[in-house]
């Protein structure tokens, strides 16, 4: 049992150390995939790791070394268990492929942002590659964390004849020790290394001075596979929110998570960098729906999430299962809110949105809103949240009712950016409520806000003129070098325009294709199980089962497989696509069975 093995291991390590070093409790992977990629629930993983941590701490381990992690969510579970069940220092190392990502797609940036936020004392790399493959990984980590970096590479690769590894102790020690010049502070070895490797490494390091690198971590958020630096105007998609949205409310009442997934994918494809997630309705269990939605979203999109709720219990449950560094929306100037939400953000390493209002409402003036922002920033700093993780919302008021409020909002926004050194966020579309041609006002106000210093625009990315304003602003302020993103978005506009003039029969054919084949292709590619089944049923009303398989199902799986090979699709998305394809194939098999056709023909 754990209670027997761990103390015995600590005792053996203590005896071997002979008083010359510290004894670390080694914590490795469980051997099961966590949700949504696998079936192991997050809290089950935390409990498994907690048992090991408690046993190691009780046995007298000096520190905890969490290592050989390929799944950032599993590393999170182990780190939370270490923090919640011991007071020992914790090192966390992930293992990376030659692509620069772990097997499940985690990059050094995502690992660094997430693990530092959760309270790791040092992070780094173990196993993976030999010393020659370490510099790019070290560079990625150094850019995104101020923590000490740990390196424990393999002795290269095993030789085909089984005679050991292909990097000698001398080469290993020399190559690895040279990385002290990059700022690496903790060294060791993994697969293939022996006492000789470590002894030579120690000798190489003697007399070397670790380069002290002054590091300032950029403001950023991330999912488990994608980091989004806030180095330009970024768009937060607003559509997963029931406020003013009848269809969203209906979906929440019936527990239709697939509706939220469709909203998410539509927004990211339109250009959203981050997705706001608000599932609050009085008649549903908000916490349960938030957790279900967050898990499901992480299975189909790599966009970071902004978790949006006024209930601290909902936020904590969402933060606990969220893999990455999230934004919490929001706190305000009320002391009770600051006292409950800010500690949660600190514990889980989240950024926070601060609303410039308090128990007295929204101040009419820029000075009043700025004063509340100052209080929020001071309170956040006091619990250890740096300015880089604070986003102030100076609040957009409806111009039809408070016309002078627009100027006050923009003035307060500029002051927060310049005087407080924080970043800013606004919900843009409130400005036009109650007025005709809302798009004109929204786009103009958005442009004014960007000029005033807006960093995050909460908006509907499916509104073409607003996305065009963001992309154009990025070009004109050199936030889009060589206009790369702008060209990618609009290079084919003329082609798209010409397609509108299709003949009626051609358009009808396209509609049939979308209802059948293309819809199935997209549902499988996106990993949408329910939609894949429905699309397959629709396709089978117009086409033969073999045709559906050959022209929709197989091409979709081929596209996902190609993406996986190229490193643009990762294992979670691959598994989701396979699950969606299986759901579609069940419909195909049912159709064949009903017709009496032999299934062996497919």
JSON list of N, CA, C and O in Angstrom, two decimals, residues 334-365:
[
{"chain": "A", "resi": 334, "resn": "UNK", "atom": "N", "xyz": [-16.77, 46.52, -3.85]},
{"chain": "A", "resi": 334, "resn": "UNK", "atom": "CA", "xyz": [-17.35, 46.11, -2.57]},
{"chain": "A", "resi": 334, "resn": "UNK", "atom": "C", "xyz": [-16.36, 45.22, -1.82]},
{"chain": "A", "resi": 334, "resn": "UNK", "atom": "O", "xyz": [-15.84, 44.26, -2.39]},
{"chain": "A", "resi": 335, "resn": "UNK", "atom": "N", "xyz": [-16.13, 45.52, -0.56]},
{"chain": "A", "resi": 335, "resn": "UNK", "atom": "CA", "xyz": [-15.13, 44.79, 0.20]},
{"chain": "A", "resi": 335, "resn": "UNK", "atom": "C", "xyz": [-15.45, 43.30, 0.30]},
{"chain": "A", "resi": 335, "resn": "UNK", "atom": "O", "xyz": [-14.55, 42.46, 0.24]},
{"chain": "A", "resi": 336, "resn": "UNK", "atom": "N", "xyz": [-16.72, 42.97, 0.44]},
{"chain": "A", "resi": 336, "resn": "UNK", "atom": "CA", "xyz": [-17.10, 41.56, 0.57]},
{"chain": "A", "resi": 336, "resn": "UNK", "atom": "C", "xyz": [-16.72, 40.78, -0.69]},
{"chain": "A", "resi": 336, "resn": "UNK", "atom": "O", "xyz": [-16.28, 39.62, -0.62]},
{"chain": "A", "resi": 337, "resn": "UNK", "atom": "N", "xyz": [-16.88, 41.41, -1.85]},
{"chain": "A", "resi": 337, "resn": "UNK", "atom": "CA", "xyz": [-16.51, 40.75, -3.10]},
{"chain": "A", "resi": 337, "resn": "UNK", "atom": "C", "xyz": [-15.01, 40.58, -3.21]},
{"chain": "A", "resi": 337, "resn": "UNK", "atom": "O", "xyz": [-14.50, 39.52, -3.60]},
{"chain": "A", "resi": 338, "resn": "UNK", "atom": "N", "xyz": [-14.27, 41.64, -2.87]},
{"chain": "A", "resi": 338, "resn": "UNK", "atom": "CA", "xyz": [-12.81, 41.57, -2.90]},
{"chain": "A", "resi": 338, "resn": "UNK", "atom": "C", "xyz": [-12.30, 40.48, -1.97]},
{"chain": "A", "resi": 338, "resn": "UNK", "atom": "O", "xyz": [-11.36, 39.74, -2.30]},
{"chain": "A", "resi": 339, "resn": "UNK", "atom": "N", "xyz": [-12.92, 40.37, -0.80]},
{"chain": "A", "resi": 339, "resn": "UNK", "atom": "CA", "xyz": [-12.46, 39.41, 0.20]},
{"chain": "A", "resi": 339, "resn": "UNK", "atom": "C", "xyz": [-12.72, 37.96, -0.21]},
{"chain": "A", "resi": 339, "resn": "UNK", "atom": "O", "xyz": [-12.02, 37.04, 0.25]},
{"chain": "A", "resi": 340, "resn": "UNK", "atom": "N", "xyz": [-13.73, 37.71, -1.06]},
{"chain": "A", "resi": 340, "resn": "UNK", "atom": "CA", "xyz": [-14.06, 36.33, -1.42]},
{"chain": "A", "resi": 340, "resn": "UNK", "atom": "C", "xyz": [-13.47, 35.91, -2.76]},
{"chain": "A", "resi": 340, "resn": "UNK", "atom": "O", "xyz": [-12.99, 34.78, -2.90]},
{"chain": "A", "resi": 341, "resn": "UNK", "atom": "N", "xyz": [-13.47, 36.80, -3.75]},
{"chain": "A", "resi": 341, "resn": "UNK", "atom": "CA", "xyz": [-13.05, 36.41, -5.10]},
{"chain": "A", "resi": 341, "resn": "UNK", "atom": "C", "xyz": [-11.54, 36.49, -5.29]},
{"chain": "A", "resi": 341, "resn": "UNK", "atom": "O", "xyz": [-10.93, 35.60, -5.90]},
{"chain": "A", "resi": 342, "resn": "UNK", "atom": "N", "xyz": [-10.90, 37.54, -4.77]},
{"chain": "A", "resi": 342, "resn": "UNK", "atom": "CA", "xyz": [-9.46, 37.69, -5.01]},
{"chain": "A", "resi": 342, "resn": "UNK", "atom": "C", "xyz": [-8.63, 36.52, -4.47]},
{"chain": "A", "resi": 342, "resn": "UNK", "atom": "O", "xyz": [-7.70, 36.06, -5.16]},
{"chain": "A", "resi": 343, "resn": "UNK", "atom": "N", "xyz": [-8.91, 36.00, -3.27]},
{"chain": "A", "resi": 343, "resn": "UNK", "atom": "CA", "xyz": [-8.13, 34.83, -2.82]},
{"chain": "A", "resi": 343, "resn": "UNK", "atom": "C", "xyz": [-8.29, 33.61, -3.73]},
{"chain": "A", "resi": 343, "resn": "UNK", "atom": "O", "xyz": [-7.36, 32.83, -3.89]},
{"chain": "A", "resi": 344, "resn": "UNK", "atom": "N", "xyz": [-9.48, 33.45, -4.32]},
{"chain": "A", "resi": 344, "resn": "UNK", "atom": "CA", "xyz": [-9.68, 32.35, -5.27]},
{"chain": "A", "resi": 344, "resn": "UNK", "atom": "C", "xyz": [-8.79, 32.52, -6.50]},
{"chain": "A", "resi": 344, "resn": "UNK", "atom": "O", "xyz": [-8.17, 31.57, -6.98]},
{"chain": "A", "resi": 345, "resn": "UNK", "atom": "N", "xyz": [-8.75, 33.75, -7.01]},
{"chain": "A", "resi": 345, "resn": "UNK", "atom": "CA", "xyz": [-7.91, 34.03, -8.18]},
{"chain": "A", "resi": 345, "resn": "UNK", "atom": "C", "xyz": [-6.45, 33.76, -7.87]},
{"chain": "A", "resi": 345, "resn": "UNK", "atom": "O", "xyz": [-5.72, 33.19, -8.68]},
{"chain": "A", "resi": 346, "resn": "UNK", "atom": "N", "xyz": [-6.01, 34.13, -6.69]},
{"chain": "A", "resi": 346, "resn": "UNK", "atom": "CA", "xyz": [-4.62, 33.90, -6.30]},
{"chain": "A", "resi": 346, "resn": "UNK", "atom": "C", "xyz": [-4.34, 32.41, -6.16]},
{"chain": "A", "resi": 346, "resn": "UNK", "atom": "O", "xyz": [-3.31, 31.91, -6.66]},
{"chain": "A", "resi": 347, "resn": "UNK", "atom": "N", "xyz": [-5.22, 31.67, -5.51]},
{"chain": "A", "resi": 347, "resn": "UNK", "atom": "CA", "xyz": [-5.00, 30.24, -5.30]},
{"chain": "A", "resi": 347, "resn": "UNK", "atom": "C", "xyz": [-4.86, 29.49, -6.61]},
{"chain": "A", "resi": 347, "resn": "UNK", "atom": "O", "xyz": [-3.98, 28.62, -6.76]},
{"chain": "A", "resi": 348, "resn": "UNK", "atom": "N", "xyz": [-5.72, 29.83, -7.58]},
{"chain": "A", "resi": 348, "resn": "UNK", "atom": "CA", "xyz": [-5.73, 29.08, -8.83]},
{"chain": "A", "resi": 348, "resn": "UNK", "atom": "C", "xyz": [-4.97, 29.77, -9.96]},
{"chain": "A", "resi": 348, "resn": "UNK", "atom": "O", "xyz": [-5.01, 29.32, -11.11]},
{"chain": "A", "resi": 349, "resn": "UNK", "atom": "N", "xyz": [-4.28, 30.87, -9.64]},
{"chain": "A", "resi": 349, "resn": "UNK", "atom": "CA", "xyz": [-3.44, 31.51, -10.63]},
{"chain": "A", "resi": 349, "resn": "UNK", "atom": "C", "xyz": [-4.18, 32.20, -11.75]},
{"chain": "A", "resi": 349, "resn": "UNK", "atom": "O", "xyz": [-3.68, 32.30, -12.87]},
{"chain": "A", "resi": 350, "resn": "UNK", "atom": "N", "xyz": [-5.39, 32.70, -11.48]},
{"chain": "A", "resi": 350, "resn": "UNK", "atom": "CA", "xyz": [-6.20, 33.33, -12.52]},
{"chain": "A", "resi": 350, "resn": "UNK", "atom": "C", "xyz": [-5.98, 34.83, -12.56]},
{"chain": "A", "resi": 350, "resn": "UNK", "atom": "O", "xyz": [-5.65, 35.46, -11.55]},
{"chain": "A", "resi": 351, "resn": "UNK", "atom": "N", "xyz": [-6.17, 35.40, -13.74]},
{"chain": "A", "resi": 351, "resn": "UNK", "atom": "CA", "xyz": [-6.26, 36.86, -13.87]},
{"chain": "A", "resi": 351, "resn": "UNK", "atom": "C", "xyz": [-7.67, 37.28, -13.45]},
{"chain": "A", "resi": 351, "resn": "UNK", "atom": "O", "xyz": [-8.59, 36.46, -13.39]},
{"chain": "A", "resi": 352, "resn": "UNK", "atom": "N", "xyz": [-7.85, 38.57, -13.18]},
{"chain": "A", "resi": 352, "resn": "UNK", "atom": "CA", "xyz": [-9.14, 39.02, -12.65]},
{"chain": "A", "resi": 352, "resn": "UNK", "atom": "C", "xyz": [-9.58, 40.32, -13.32]},
{"chain": "A", "resi": 352, "resn": "UNK", "atom": "O", "xyz": [-8.76, 41.20, -13.60]},
{"chain": "A", "resi": 353, "resn": "UNK", "atom": "N", "xyz": [-10.87, 40.40, -13.59]},
{"chain": "A", "resi": 353, "resn": "UNK", "atom": "CA", "xyz": [-11.49, 41.63, -14.08]},
{"chain": "A", "resi": 353, "resn": "UNK", "atom": "C", "xyz": [-12.07, 42.39, -12.89]},
{"chain": "A", "resi": 353, "resn": "UNK", "atom": "O", "xyz": [-12.79, 41.80, -12.07]},
{"chain": "A", "resi": 354, "resn": "UNK", "atom": "N", "xyz": [-11.74, 43.67, -12.80]},
{"chain": "A", "resi": 354, "resn": "UNK", "atom": "CA", "xyz": [-12.28, 44.52, -11.74]},
{"chain": "A", "resi": 354, "resn": "UNK", "atom": "C", "xyz": [-13.25, 45.54, -12.32]},
{"chain": "A", "resi": 354, "resn": "UNK", "atom": "O", "xyz": [-12.87, 46.34, -13.18]},
{"chain": "A", "resi": 355, "resn": "UNK", "atom": "N", "xyz": [-14.49, 45.50, -11.87]},
{"chain": "A", "resi": 355, "resn": "UNK", "atom": "CA", "xyz": [-15.52, 46.45, -12.34]},
{"chain": "A", "resi": 355, "resn": "UNK", "atom": "C", "xyz": [-15.48, 47.72, -11.52]},
{"chain": "A", "resi": 355, "resn": "UNK", "atom": "O", "xyz": [-15.45, 47.67, -10.29]},
{"chain": "A", "resi": 356, "resn": "UNK", "atom": "N", "xyz": [-15.51, 48.85, -12.19]},
{"chain": "A", "resi": 356, "resn": "UNK", "atom": "CA", "xyz": [-15.42, 50.15, -11.52]},
{"chain": "A", "resi": 356, "resn": "UNK", "atom": "C", "xyz": [-16.78, 50.55, -10.95]},
{"chain": "A", "resi": 356, "resn": "UNK", "atom": "O", "xyz": [-17.38, 51.57, -11.32]},
{"chain": "A", "resi": 357, "resn": "UNK", "atom": "N", "xyz": [-17.28, 49.74, -10.02]},
{"chain": "A", "resi": 357, "resn": "UNK", "atom": "CA", "xyz": [-18.51, 50.04, -9.30]},
{"chain": "A", "resi": 357, "resn": "UNK", "atom": "C", "xyz": [-18.39, 49.48, -7.90]},
{"chain": "A", "resi": 357, "resn": "UNK", "atom": "O", "xyz": [-17.54, 48.64, -7.62]},
{"chain": "A", "resi": 358, "resn": "UNK", "atom": "N", "xyz": [-19.25, 49.96, -6.99]},
{"chain": "A", "resi": 358, "resn": "UNK", "atom": "CA", "xyz": [-19.26, 49.43, -5.63]},
{"chain": "A", "resi": 358, "resn": "UNK", "atom": "C", "xyz": [-20.68, 49.43, -5.12]},
{"chain": "A", "resi": 358, "resn": "UNK", "atom": "O", "xyz": [-21.64, 49.49, -5.91]},
{"chain": "A", "resi": 359, "resn": "UNK", "atom": "N", "xyz": [-20.85, 49.35, -3.79]},
{"chain": "A", "resi": 359, "resn": "UNK", "atom": "CA", "xyz": [-22.19, 49.27, -3.22]},
{"chain": "A", "resi": 359, "resn": "UNK", "atom": "C", "xyz": [-23.04, 50.50, -3.51]},
{"chain": "A", "resi": 359, "resn": "UNK", "atom": "O", "xyz": [-24.28, 50.47, -3.37]},
{"chain": "A", "resi": 360, "resn": "UNK", "atom": "N", "xyz": [-22.41, 51.58, -3.96]},
{"chain": "A", "resi": 360, "resn": "UNK", "atom": "CA", "xyz": [-23.16, 52.80, -4.31]},
{"chain": "A", "resi": 360, "resn": "UNK", "atom": "C", "xyz": [-23.48, 52.88, -5.79]},
{"chain": "A", "resi": 360, "resn": "UNK", "atom": "O", "xyz": [-24.05, 53.87, -6.24]},
{"chain": "A", "resi": 361, "resn": "UNK", "atom": "N", "xyz": [-23.11, 51.86, -6.55]},
{"chain": "A", "resi": 361, "resn": "UNK", "atom": "CA", "xyz": [-23.41, 51.84, -7.98]},
{"chain": "A", "resi": 361, "resn": "UNK", "atom": "C", "xyz": [-22.22, 52.27, -8.82]},
{"chain": "A", "resi": 361, "resn": "UNK", "atom": "O", "xyz": [-21.07, 52.23, -8.37]},
{"chain": "A", "resi": 362, "resn": "UNK", "atom": "N", "xyz": [-22.51, 52.70, -10.05]},
{"chain": "A", "resi": 362, "resn": "UNK", "atom": "CA", "xyz": [-21.47, 53.13, -10.99]},
{"chain": "A", "resi": 362, "resn": "UNK", "atom": "C", "xyz": [-21.31, 54.65, -10.89]},
{"chain": "A", "resi": 362, "resn": "UNK", "atom": "O", "xyz": [-22.27, 55.39, -11.14]},
{"chain": "A", "resi": 363, "resn": "UNK", "atom": "N", "xyz": [-20.15, 55.14, -10.52]},
{"chain": "A", "resi": 363, "resn": "UNK", "atom": "CA", "xyz": [-19.95, 56.59, -10.46]},
{"chain": "A", "resi": 363, "resn": "UNK", "atom": "C", "xyz": [-20.19, 57.23, -11.83]},
{"chain": "A", "resi": 363, "resn": "UNK", "atom": "O", "xyz": [-19.86, 56.66, -12.87]},
{"chain": "A", "resi": 364, "resn": "UNK", "atom": "N", "xyz": [-20.73, 58.42, -11.81]},
{"chain": "A", "resi": 364, "resn": "UNK", "atom": "CA", "xyz": [-21.02, 59.11, -13.07]},
{"chain": "A", "resi": 364, "resn": "UNK", "atom": "C", "xyz": [-19.76, 59.66, -13.72]},
{"chain": "A", "resi": 364, "resn": "UNK", "atom": "O", "xyz": [-19.71, 59.85, -14.93]},
{"chain": "A", "resi": 365, "resn": "UNK", "atom": "N", "xyz": [-18.73, 59.90, -12.91]},
{"chain": "A", "resi": 365, "resn": "UNK", "atom": "CA", "xyz": [-17.54, 60.57, -13.42]},
{"chain": "A", "resi": 365, "resn": "UNK", "atom": "C", "xyz": [-16.37, 59.62, -13.58]},
{"chain": "A", "resi": 365, "resn": "UNK", "atom": "O", "xyz": [-16.30, 58.57, -12.93]}
]
